[in-house]
Structure formats: C-alpha cells, structure tokens
C-alpha cells in the first residue's frame, strides 16, 4: 500500500491572496489527517510564495497531535533551509534541486555533479534523525540510481510531472510509465525506498500504481486541492487513499 502525504502549498497560496488567516493551513492539515492521510508535505520556497517559515513550525505542532503521521519538508539544501529543518526536525526531508526563481519543481538531481554537496547535506540531516529522499528524474535508470545510492540517501522521489503532463497523450503516458517503473525497480534493487510526486491526479494515479508497484509514499497537493474545491478535503483524501490502497 502506498501512503498518501498531502501537500499544502496550494492552500497556503490561496491564503496568501489576502492579509487574512484563512483558509487555515493548520486547519486543513488537521482535516486531512483526520480523514486518514499518512502525512503532510510542504515546500517552503525562499520567496514564501505559498508556505511560510511560520507555517512549517505551526504544522510541526499539528503533527505532534497525530502520532505515527509524518511531516515531509521539501526544499533546496540552502543554509537557510537546513537551519529550518534542524529546528523543526521533520520525519522526512525531500531535497529538490530548485533554483529560487523556478515556477515549480521541474527536474530531479544530477547525482554525479552534486554528489559531494548531497553527501555532506545528507550526513547533516541524518544527524538530526531525518529520513532523506532525493527528487529524481523518471529516466535516470540504473546508473542514476547507483549515483543516488552513493550519496547516502534513504529514498528517491520519482518526479512524476512528465507523466502527469501526458493527460491527452496515452502513448506518451505509457512510455513515461515504463521509465518510472524501470527507475523504481532499480531503486528497490539498490536498497533505496521509492516515493513519488508531482501532478498525480485521480485520473492518472491508478495507472501509475499498476505500472509502478512498491511506492512507499505519494505526495499529492495541486490536483487534490482542485478536487477538494468540488468535493471537500475529507472526501478528496478518502478518494486518493482508495486508489493508493
Ligand atoms: C517537489 C514537487 O514536485 C512538489 O512537491 C513541489 O512542492 C511543488 O512546488 P509548488 O507547489 O511550489 O509548485
Ligand atoms: N512532491 C510532490 C508534492 O509534494 C506535490 O506535488 P503536486 O501534487 O502539488 O504536483
């Protein structure tokens, strides 16, 4: 069974439209956890376009009321980011090679070029007990997985954005699923855990699950929030969990 971690970036972005405290990021976190989500994911970007530094501390407090659920904090390993996660102590840190100016996360790590950086950062994160996952392009294959393993990471997160973009091209979706499945199998053989995320939806998730077995955690936010605008967060969480189970 793949666990669902709900990404709250989009809720924070809606809140930030006005200088008002609603929609409440912590309130939605409590709602999705009560509905059965295994955890919460956030990506506090340097410009605080959505998740703010204060949200990360507030959500860590919420997670303390839900033993067994996990807090996953994503970001580029800048000194500011590393200082934040050293204070908050999330269960998992997902390292992403994002430039501050990027509109969204749109590629994984070059594990060879960034080997030294990643090894040092992962050692620091392990020092305060975090599990470390590395954002990974779908087509890195065995060589890329071996390089990821060499950094000391615990998991890779399959970047499913290219697959999610195939919503009108079934043939390309099949090719993307083939790449994702090959990289996931290589990761499992190398003793790495496998997470997944970016542009997963109720429409594409079951085909992903069928093609890529053994994914430990899917972090889903944008589409789940869009669904929640129609059916509510509790029902949306239940629908995604049903597909992931
Ligand atoms: C790493 C990833 O794919 C997403 O988790 C990321 O959080 C998306 O960031 P935005 O919500 O800022 O697009
Ligand atoms: N790591 C992926 C994530 O947290 C959410 O991505 P998305 O569902 O908002 O595209």
mmCIF file of C-alpha atoms and ligand atoms in Angstrom:
data_model
loop_
_atom_site.group_PDB
_atom_site.id
_atom_site.type_symbol
_atom_site.label_atom_id
_atom_site.label_comp_id
_atom_site.label_asym_id
_atom_site.label_seq_id
_atom_site.Cartn_x
_atom_site.Cartn_y
_atom_site.Cartn_z
ATOM 1 C CA UNK A 1 0.000 0.000 0.000
ATOM 2 C CA UNK A 2 1.277 3.485 -0.889
ATOM 3 C CA UNK A 3 0.870 6.106 1.833
ATOM 4 C CA UNK A 4 -0.653 9.496 0.977
ATOM 5 C CA UNK A 5 1.149 12.670 2.093
ATOM 6 C CA UNK A 6 -0.956 15.754 1.341
ATOM 7 C CA UNK A 7 0.981 18.775 0.061
ATOM 8 C CA UNK A 8 -0.499 22.030 1.421
ATOM 9 C CA UNK A 9 1.356 24.516 -0.828
ATOM 10 C CA UNK A 10 -1.797 25.381 -2.797
ATOM 11 C CA UNK A 11 -3.811 26.027 0.386
ATOM 12 C CA UNK A 12 -1.118 28.441 1.562
ATOM 13 C CA UNK A 13 -1.073 30.149 -1.842
ATOM 14 C CA UNK A 14 -4.829 30.751 -1.614
ATOM 15 C CA UNK A 15 -4.444 32.090 1.952
ATOM 16 C CA UNK A 16 -1.685 34.484 0.843
ATOM 17 C CA UNK A 17 -4.011 36.270 -1.609
ATOM 18 C CA UNK A 18 -5.179 38.496 1.246
ATOM 19 C CA UNK A 19 -3.598 39.555 4.532
ATOM 20 C CA UNK A 20 -6.032 37.255 6.356
ATOM 21 C CA UNK A 21 -5.570 33.925 8.206
ATOM 22 C CA UNK A 22 -7.988 31.877 6.071
ATOM 23 C CA UNK A 23 -8.055 29.315 4.567
ATOM 24 C CA UNK A 24 -6.160 27.945 7.576
ATOM 25 C CA UNK A 25 -3.204 25.789 6.589
ATOM 26 C CA UNK A 26 -3.164 24.126 10.015
ATOM 27 C CA UNK A 27 -6.950 23.709 9.924
ATOM 28 C CA UNK A 28 -6.771 21.898 6.566
ATOM 29 C CA UNK A 29 -3.851 19.826 7.865
ATOM 30 C CA UNK A 30 -5.994 18.624 10.803
ATOM 31 C CA UNK A 31 -8.861 17.885 8.435
ATOM 32 C CA UNK A 32 -6.807 15.767 6.006
ATOM 33 C CA UNK A 33 -5.053 13.909 8.851
ATOM 34 C CA UNK A 34 -8.420 13.156 10.459
ATOM 35 C CA UNK A 35 -9.573 11.826 7.062
ATOM 36 C CA UNK A 36 -6.679 9.350 7.061
ATOM 37 C CA UNK A 37 -3.748 10.998 5.304
ATOM 38 C CA UNK A 38 -0.460 9.439 6.422
ATOM 39 C CA UNK A 39 1.299 12.793 6.460
ATOM 40 C CA UNK A 40 1.697 16.383 5.399
ATOM 41 C CA UNK A 41 4.165 17.736 2.826
ATOM 42 C CA UNK A 42 5.224 21.352 2.356
ATOM 43 C CA UNK A 43 7.790 23.100 0.197
ATOM 44 C CA UNK A 44 8.805 26.376 1.891
ATOM 45 C CA UNK A 45 10.344 28.276 -1.031
ATOM 46 C CA UNK A 46 12.718 31.227 -0.394
ATOM 47 C CA UNK A 47 10.173 33.810 -1.622
ATOM 48 C CA UNK A 48 7.407 32.372 0.624
ATOM 49 C CA UNK A 49 5.008 32.500 -2.340
ATOM 50 C CA UNK A 50 2.905 29.913 -0.501
ATOM 51 C CA UNK A 51 4.246 28.058 2.564
ATOM 52 C CA UNK A 52 5.827 30.499 5.006
ATOM 53 C CA UNK A 53 8.543 29.703 7.542
ATOM 54 C CA UNK A 54 5.941 30.183 10.285
ATOM 55 C CA UNK A 55 3.669 27.586 8.638
ATOM 56 C CA UNK A 56 6.406 24.972 8.968
ATOM 57 C CA UNK A 57 6.632 25.490 12.741
ATOM 58 C CA UNK A 58 2.823 25.583 13.098
ATOM 59 C CA UNK A 59 2.417 22.352 11.114
ATOM 60 C CA UNK A 60 5.107 20.604 13.162
ATOM 61 C CA UNK A 61 2.948 21.398 16.214
ATOM 62 C CA UNK A 62 -0.124 19.917 14.484
ATOM 63 C CA UNK A 63 1.751 16.698 13.645
ATOM 64 C CA UNK A 64 2.556 16.258 17.338
ATOM 65 C CA UNK A 65 -1.180 15.646 17.863
ATOM 66 C CA UNK A 66 -1.083 12.796 15.317
ATOM 67 C CA UNK A 67 1.482 10.184 16.450
ATOM 68 C CA UNK A 68 2.541 7.927 13.575
ATOM 69 C CA UNK A 69 1.808 10.517 10.869
ATOM 70 C CA UNK A 70 4.753 12.129 9.124
ATOM 71 C CA UNK A 71 5.907 15.612 8.258
ATOM 72 C CA UNK A 72 7.787 15.838 4.956
ATOM 73 C CA UNK A 73 9.569 19.115 4.214
ATOM 74 C CA UNK A 74 10.886 19.690 0.709
ATOM 75 C CA UNK A 75 13.433 22.173 -0.492
ATOM 76 C CA UNK A 76 16.818 23.064 -1.912
ATOM 77 C CA UNK A 77 19.562 22.500 0.726
ATOM 78 C CA UNK A 78 20.490 26.136 1.268
ATOM 79 C CA UNK A 79 21.835 27.078 4.696
ATOM 80 C CA UNK A 80 18.505 28.780 5.493
ATOM 81 C CA UNK A 81 16.594 25.615 4.572
ATOM 82 C CA UNK A 82 18.968 23.389 6.557
ATOM 83 C CA UNK A 83 18.653 25.672 9.585
ATOM 84 C CA UNK A 84 14.845 25.494 9.334
ATOM 85 C CA UNK A 85 14.709 21.696 9.212
ATOM 86 C CA UNK A 86 17.316 21.470 12.002
ATOM 87 C CA UNK A 87 14.883 23.445 14.213
ATOM 88 C CA UNK A 88 11.695 21.667 13.111
ATOM 89 C CA UNK A 89 13.015 18.068 12.892
ATOM 90 C CA UNK A 90 10.575 16.746 10.223
ATOM 91 C CA UNK A 91 10.350 12.962 9.829
ATOM 92 C CA UNK A 92 11.480 13.253 6.216
ATOM 93 C CA UNK A 93 13.339 15.855 4.173
ATOM 94 C CA UNK A 94 12.981 15.732 0.397
ATOM 95 C CA UNK A 95 15.860 17.529 -1.303
ATOM 96 C CA UNK A 96 14.961 19.234 -4.574
ATOM 97 C CA UNK A 97 17.473 20.964 -6.958
ATOM 98 C CA UNK A 98 15.270 24.018 -7.405
ATOM 99 C CA UNK A 99 16.535 27.468 -8.241
ATOM 100 C CA UNK A 100 14.649 30.119 -6.197
ATOM 101 C CA UNK A 101 13.273 31.618 -9.436
ATOM 102 C CA UNK A 102 11.647 28.381 -10.648
ATOM 103 C CA UNK A 103 7.846 28.465 -11.118
ATOM 104 C CA UNK A 104 7.683 24.913 -9.734
ATOM 105 C CA UNK A 105 9.845 21.823 -9.279
ATOM 106 C CA UNK A 106 10.506 20.583 -12.807
ATOM 107 C CA UNK A 107 13.597 18.328 -12.640
ATOM 108 C CA UNK A 108 15.494 15.974 -10.421
ATOM 109 C CA UNK A 109 19.108 15.980 -9.215
ATOM 110 C CA UNK A 110 22.253 15.370 -11.223
ATOM 111 C CA UNK A 111 23.565 12.903 -8.656
ATOM 112 C CA UNK A 112 27.080 12.826 -10.145
ATOM 113 C CA UNK A 113 27.593 16.583 -10.426
ATOM 114 C CA UNK A 114 26.124 17.184 -6.947
ATOM 115 C CA UNK A 115 27.499 14.097 -5.207
ATOM 116 C CA UNK A 116 29.729 15.984 -2.780
ATOM 117 C CA UNK A 117 27.052 18.524 -1.872
ATOM 118 C CA UNK A 118 24.434 15.820 -1.321
ATOM 119 C CA UNK A 119 26.709 13.553 0.722
ATOM 120 C CA UNK A 120 27.540 16.402 3.109
ATOM 121 C CA UNK A 121 23.938 17.592 3.446
ATOM 122 C CA UNK A 122 22.561 14.077 3.914
ATOM 123 C CA UNK A 123 25.087 13.460 6.684
ATOM 124 C CA UNK A 124 23.844 16.611 8.464
ATOM 125 C CA UNK A 125 20.184 15.634 8.023
ATOM 126 C CA UNK A 126 20.802 12.103 9.281
ATOM 127 C CA UNK A 127 22.499 13.733 12.266
ATOM 128 C CA UNK A 128 19.136 15.058 13.426
ATOM 129 C CA UNK A 129 17.253 11.911 12.615
ATOM 130 C CA UNK A 130 15.573 12.788 9.315
ATOM 131 C CA UNK A 131 14.934 10.283 6.569
ATOM 132 C CA UNK A 132 16.253 11.800 3.323
ATOM 133 C CA UNK A 133 14.601 11.473 -0.081
ATOM 134 C CA UNK A 134 16.044 12.870 -3.312
ATOM 135 C CA UNK A 135 13.887 14.291 -6.105
ATOM 136 C CA UNK A 136 14.691 12.126 -9.113
ATOM 137 C CA UNK A 137 14.002 12.344 -12.838
ATOM 138 C CA UNK A 138 11.938 9.410 -14.132
ATOM 139 C CA UNK A 139 14.564 8.279 -16.652
ATOM 140 C CA UNK A 140 17.762 8.187 -14.580
ATOM 141 C CA UNK A 141 17.822 4.380 -14.841
ATOM 142 C CA UNK A 142 20.309 2.094 -13.069
ATOM 143 C CA UNK A 143 23.337 4.406 -13.361
ATOM 144 C CA UNK A 144 21.436 7.334 -11.880
ATOM 145 C CA UNK A 145 20.058 5.173 -9.104
ATOM 146 C CA UNK A 146 23.560 3.916 -8.270
ATOM 147 C CA UNK A 147 24.754 7.535 -8.033
ATOM 148 C CA UNK A 148 21.777 8.401 -5.805
ATOM 149 C CA UNK A 149 22.570 5.438 -3.546
ATOM 150 C CA UNK A 150 26.183 6.606 -3.270
ATOM 151 C CA UNK A 151 25.029 9.880 -1.686
ATOM 152 C CA UNK A 152 23.728 8.001 1.370
ATOM 153 C CA UNK A 153 20.088 8.905 0.745
ATOM 154 C CA UNK A 154 17.334 6.674 2.115
ATOM 155 C CA UNK A 155 14.838 7.113 -0.701
ATOM 156 C CA UNK A 156 14.359 8.654 -4.109
ATOM 157 C CA UNK A 157 11.206 10.545 -5.048
ATOM 158 C CA UNK A 158 10.159 9.785 -8.619
ATOM 159 C CA UNK A 159 9.347 13.100 -10.357
ATOM 160 C CA UNK A 160 6.008 12.226 -11.975
ATOM 161 C CA UNK A 161 5.484 15.615 -13.638
ATOM 162 C CA UNK A 162 6.291 14.383 -17.198
ATOM 163 C CA UNK A 163 3.799 11.541 -16.679
ATOM 164 C CA UNK A 164 1.199 13.943 -15.317
ATOM 165 C CA UNK A 165 1.610 16.129 -18.400
ATOM 166 C CA UNK A 166 0.540 13.230 -20.658
ATOM 167 C CA UNK A 167 -3.147 13.577 -19.818
ATOM 168 C CA UNK A 168 -4.020 13.907 -23.522
ATOM 169 C CA UNK A 169 -1.370 11.546 -24.954
ATOM 170 C CA UNK A 170 -1.896 7.901 -23.870
ATOM 171 C CA UNK A 171 1.070 6.602 -25.900
ATOM 172 C CA UNK A 172 3.465 9.045 -24.244
ATOM 173 C CA UNK A 173 1.948 8.224 -20.849
ATOM 174 C CA UNK A 174 2.795 4.566 -21.427
ATOM 175 C CA UNK A 175 6.400 5.481 -22.256
ATOM 176 C CA UNK A 176 6.665 7.634 -19.146
ATOM 177 C CA UNK A 177 5.288 4.824 -17.008
ATOM 178 C CA UNK A 178 7.910 2.493 -18.467
ATOM 179 C CA UNK A 179 10.709 4.853 -17.420
ATOM 180 C CA UNK A 180 9.217 5.325 -13.968
ATOM 181 C CA UNK A 181 8.850 1.564 -13.472
ATOM 182 C CA UNK A 182 12.441 0.874 -14.561
ATOM 183 C CA UNK A 183 13.870 3.508 -12.222
ATOM 184 C CA UNK A 184 11.687 2.319 -9.338
ATOM 185 C CA UNK A 185 12.812 -1.288 -9.873
ATOM 186 C CA UNK A 186 16.467 -0.212 -9.969
ATOM 187 C CA UNK A 187 15.985 1.752 -6.749
ATOM 188 C CA UNK A 188 14.396 -1.208 -4.976
ATOM 189 C CA UNK A 189 17.233 -3.475 -6.138
ATOM 190 C CA UNK A 190 19.736 -0.949 -4.766
ATOM 191 C CA UNK A 191 18.008 -0.895 -1.382
ATOM 192 C CA UNK A 192 16.536 2.584 -1.815
ATOM 193 C CA UNK A 193 12.963 3.360 -0.842
ATOM 194 C CA UNK A 194 10.732 4.897 -3.521
ATOM 195 C CA UNK A 195 8.427 7.896 -3.121
ATOM 196 C CA UNK A 196 6.585 9.672 -5.932
ATOM 197 C CA UNK A 197 5.034 13.047 -6.623
ATOM 198 C CA UNK A 198 4.139 15.986 -8.855
ATOM 199 C CA UNK A 199 0.966 16.288 -10.930
ATOM 200 C CA UNK A 200 -0.515 12.991 -9.799
ATOM 201 C CA UNK A 201 -4.305 13.076 -10.047
ATOM 202 C CA UNK A 202 -7.364 10.895 -9.504
ATOM 203 C CA UNK A 203 -7.351 10.363 -13.291
ATOM 204 C CA UNK A 204 -3.732 9.150 -13.638
ATOM 205 C CA UNK A 205 -2.998 7.582 -10.253
ATOM 206 C CA UNK A 206 -4.412 4.083 -10.755
ATOM 207 C CA UNK A 207 -2.401 3.515 -13.965
ATOM 208 C CA UNK A 208 0.685 4.748 -12.116
ATOM 209 C CA UNK A 209 0.035 2.377 -9.220
ATOM 210 C CA UNK A 210 -0.436 -0.567 -11.601
ATOM 211 C CA UNK A 211 2.766 0.185 -13.536
ATOM 212 C CA UNK A 212 4.985 1.155 -10.596
ATOM 213 C CA UNK A 213 4.408 -1.194 -7.643
ATOM 214 C CA UNK A 214 6.105 -0.768 -4.284
ATOM 215 C CA UNK A 215 5.960 3.027 -3.939
ATOM 216 C CA UNK A 216 6.151 3.842 -0.221
ATOM 217 C CA UNK A 217 4.617 7.350 -0.322
ATOM 218 C CA UNK A 218 2.918 9.589 -2.848
ATOM 219 C CA UNK A 219 2.889 13.312 -2.047
ATOM 220 C CA UNK A 220 -0.033 14.996 -3.768
ATOM 221 C CA UNK A 221 -1.216 18.578 -3.490
ATOM 222 C CA UNK A 222 -2.214 20.525 -6.570
ATOM 223 C CA UNK A 223 -4.797 18.101 -8.003
ATOM 224 C CA UNK A 224 -6.060 17.035 -4.581
ATOM 225 C CA UNK A 225 -6.706 20.677 -3.705
ATOM 226 C CA UNK A 226 -8.510 21.186 -7.014
ATOM 227 C CA UNK A 227 -10.659 18.138 -6.265
ATOM 228 C CA UNK A 228 -11.303 19.425 -2.747
ATOM 229 C CA UNK A 229 -12.765 22.652 -4.144
ATOM 230 C CA UNK A 230 -15.508 20.404 -5.540
ATOM 231 C CA UNK A 231 -15.871 17.536 -3.067
ATOM 232 C CA UNK A 232 -14.184 18.842 0.086
ATOM 233 C CA UNK A 233 -10.813 17.829 1.529
ATOM 234 C CA UNK A 234 -12.052 14.875 3.584
ATOM 235 C CA UNK A 235 -13.723 13.216 0.600
ATOM 236 C CA UNK A 236 -10.781 14.031 -1.679
ATOM 237 C CA UNK A 237 -8.363 12.401 0.771
ATOM 238 C CA UNK A 238 -10.584 9.335 1.008
ATOM 239 C CA UNK A 239 -10.718 9.062 -2.810
ATOM 240 C CA UNK A 240 -6.924 9.258 -3.183
ATOM 241 C CA UNK A 241 -6.339 6.773 -0.368
ATOM 242 C CA UNK A 242 -8.774 4.360 -2.011
ATOM 243 C CA UNK A 243 -6.733 4.431 -5.244
ATOM 244 C CA UNK A 244 -3.420 4.112 -3.394
ATOM 245 C CA UNK A 245 -4.547 1.178 -1.241
HETATM 246 C C1 LIG B 1 8.806 18.739 -5.346
HETATM 247 C C2 LIG B 1 7.487 18.793 -6.016
HETATM 248 O O1 LIG B 1 7.287 18.303 -7.090
HETATM 249 C C3 LIG B 1 6.393 19.421 -5.305
HETATM 250 O O2 LIG B 1 6.291 18.836 -4.083
HETATM 251 C C4 LIG B 1 6.578 20.876 -5.025
HETATM 252 O O3 LIG B 1 6.088 21.136 -3.746
HETATM 253 C C5 LIG B 1 5.799 21.693 -5.999
HETATM 254 O O4 LIG B 1 6.060 23.025 -5.656
HETATM 255 P P1 LIG B 1 4.946 24.135 -5.936
HETATM 256 O O5 LIG B 1 3.724 23.750 -5.129
HETATM 257 O O6 LIG B 1 5.625 25.413 -5.482
HETATM 258 O O7 LIG B 1 4.669 24.090 -7.411
HETATM 259 N N1 LIG B 2 6.481 16.045 -4.124
HETATM 260 C C1 LIG B 2 5.245 16.273 -4.861
HETATM 261 C C2 LIG B 2 4.282 17.034 -3.991
HETATM 262 O O1 LIG B 2 4.523 17.203 -2.810
HETATM 263 C C3 LIG B 2 3.015 17.558 -4.555
HETATM 264 O O2 LIG B 2 3.112 17.815 -5.908
HETATM 265 P P1 LIG B 2 1.736 18.299 -6.623
HETATM 266 O O3 LIG B 2 0.708 17.230 -6.382
HETATM 267 O O4 LIG B 2 1.342 19.592 -5.965
HETATM 268 O O5 LIG B 2 2.096 18.451 -8.074
#
